[in-house]
Amino acid sequence: MGCVPAELALRSRNGECDVELQRAASLFNPQLVEMVKGLNQEIGAHVFIAVNAYEMHMDFVTNPQDFGFVTSKIACCGQGPFNGVGLCTPLSNLCPNRDLYAFWDPFHPSEKANRIIVQQMMTGFDQYMHPMNFSTIMALDSRV
């Protein structure tokens, strides 16, 4: 949350993520995992799955080059600092290749970043998915 271009434009002078927003976001997922564990125990089956989108997101925010992005700080389409002000409109700055940007606009991941997130949901390990990824639960469900 604190690393999207909109927050960088609003709260950052040097491109650093907002510490308070990051702290709030990081507290959510451990609590979600515990809640999902409790619900699954109550039901007696792995019905609910927690997705740690924060960790997935932070992977390409902290290491954009590892995922083929040139930046995670600047949106492909926007205005102002980090292209993080306003909506994507015909008057916006537009990057030459959206696949090189982790963010499409001041708030939303690019299509390529969303594909990475979906791939992690499908096949990711418990760093991202708890108690299992979607491929595993679909395989188990197909046996029933």
XYZ file of C-alpha atoms in Angstrom:
144
model
C 0.000 0.000 0.000
C 2.711 2.458 0.908
C 4.756 1.759 -2.222
C 2.228 2.467 -4.974
C 3.092 5.494 -7.132
C 0.141 7.454 -5.706
C 1.533 7.158 -2.168
C 5.064 7.904 -3.353
C 3.782 11.087 -5.023
C 1.852 12.072 -1.904
C 4.202 11.037 0.908
C 7.722 10.464 -0.444
C 10.482 12.840 -1.421
C 13.028 10.245 -2.446
C 10.931 7.280 -3.643
C 10.871 5.434 -0.331
C 7.685 3.604 0.672
C 5.530 5.086 3.421
C 6.562 3.287 6.620
C 3.209 3.523 8.414
C 1.189 2.234 5.480
C 3.661 -0.598 4.974
C 3.481 -1.519 8.652
C -0.323 -1.605 8.553
C -0.286 -3.803 5.436
C 2.305 -6.179 6.908
C 0.175 -6.742 10.022
C -2.854 -7.889 8.033
C -1.638 -11.153 6.475
C -0.440 -12.976 9.617
C -3.817 -12.240 11.187
C -5.593 -13.449 8.047
C -3.646 -16.727 8.089
C -4.599 -17.328 11.720
C -8.255 -16.585 10.966
C -8.222 -18.981 7.985
C -6.592 -21.689 10.120
C -9.334 -21.279 12.722
C -12.129 -21.372 10.141
C -10.678 -24.457 8.455
C -10.307 -26.215 11.823
C -13.884 -25.332 12.705
C -15.169 -26.742 9.416
C -12.781 -29.704 9.439
C -11.472 -29.133 5.920
C -9.262 -26.780 3.935
C -12.090 -24.688 2.533
C -10.571 -21.235 2.958
C -7.235 -20.051 1.547
C -5.290 -16.946 2.562
C -3.473 -15.135 -0.237
C -0.559 -12.958 0.821
C -0.797 -10.370 -1.955
C 1.347 -8.034 0.146
C 4.393 -10.339 -0.098
C 3.786 -10.978 -3.795
C 3.558 -7.258 -4.396
C 6.638 -6.472 -2.320
C 8.708 -8.973 -4.310
C 8.421 -6.931 -7.476
C 8.459 -3.593 -5.627
C 11.790 -4.332 -3.941
C 13.379 -6.222 -6.859
C 11.661 -5.036 -10.050
C 14.534 -6.126 -12.311
C 14.151 -9.738 -11.135
C 10.728 -9.720 -12.798
C 11.738 -7.855 -15.950
C 10.544 -4.408 -14.844
C 12.634 -1.266 -15.198
C 10.889 0.322 -12.214
C 8.289 -0.211 -9.538
C 8.266 3.431 -8.463
C 6.880 5.101 -11.579
C 3.477 4.250 -13.033
C 3.246 3.643 -16.758
C 0.345 6.089 -17.057
C -0.209 9.132 -14.855
C 0.903 12.643 -14.036
C 3.132 14.373 -11.521
C 5.850 12.816 -9.377
C 6.209 9.086 -10.055
C 3.232 9.439 -12.467
C 1.329 9.026 -9.222
C -1.139 11.908 -9.430
C -4.578 11.613 -10.953
C -6.061 9.022 -13.224
C -4.756 7.701 -16.512
C -6.258 10.048 -19.117
C -5.379 11.159 -22.657
C -3.387 13.996 -21.032
C -1.250 11.614 -18.943
C 2.375 10.703 -19.432
C 2.427 7.259 -21.028
C 5.374 4.883 -20.952
C 6.590 3.384 -24.241
C 6.278 -0.255 -23.027
C 3.855 -1.124 -20.225
C 5.456 -4.562 -19.735
C 8.500 -2.812 -18.266
C 6.513 -1.163 -15.453
C 5.244 -2.840 -12.309
C 2.376 -0.327 -12.055
C -0.060 0.624 -14.786
C -1.479 3.683 -13.022
C -0.983 5.336 -9.610
C -2.651 2.419 -7.777
C -2.920 -0.717 -9.916
C -0.328 -3.287 -10.939
C 0.360 -3.600 -14.647
C -0.978 -6.549 -16.618
C 2.422 -8.246 -16.388
C 2.538 -7.726 -12.604
C -0.988 -9.134 -12.293
C 0.093 -12.200 -14.269
C 2.948 -12.721 -11.804
C 0.524 -12.434 -8.883
C -1.907 -14.924 -10.450
C 0.934 -17.359 -11.149
C 1.930 -17.198 -7.476
C -1.690 -17.829 -6.465
C -1.788 -20.874 -8.710
C 1.590 -22.424 -7.877
C 3.157 -20.385 -5.045
C 4.384 -21.837 -1.790
C 3.172 -21.084 1.729
C 5.096 -17.806 1.730
C 2.228 -16.574 -0.438
C -0.578 -19.092 -0.013
C -1.949 -20.788 3.088
C -2.716 -23.613 3.598
C -2.130 -24.387 -0.109
C -2.071 -22.809 -3.549
C -5.012 -22.869 -5.954
C -3.567 -25.634 -8.165
C -3.308 -27.936 -5.165
C -6.830 -27.280 -3.943
C -8.233 -27.718 -7.469
C -6.417 -31.062 -7.786
C -7.798 -32.185 -4.425
C -11.283 -30.969 -5.346
C -11.235 -32.864 -8.644
C -10.766 -36.145 -6.760
C -13.956 -35.695 -4.757
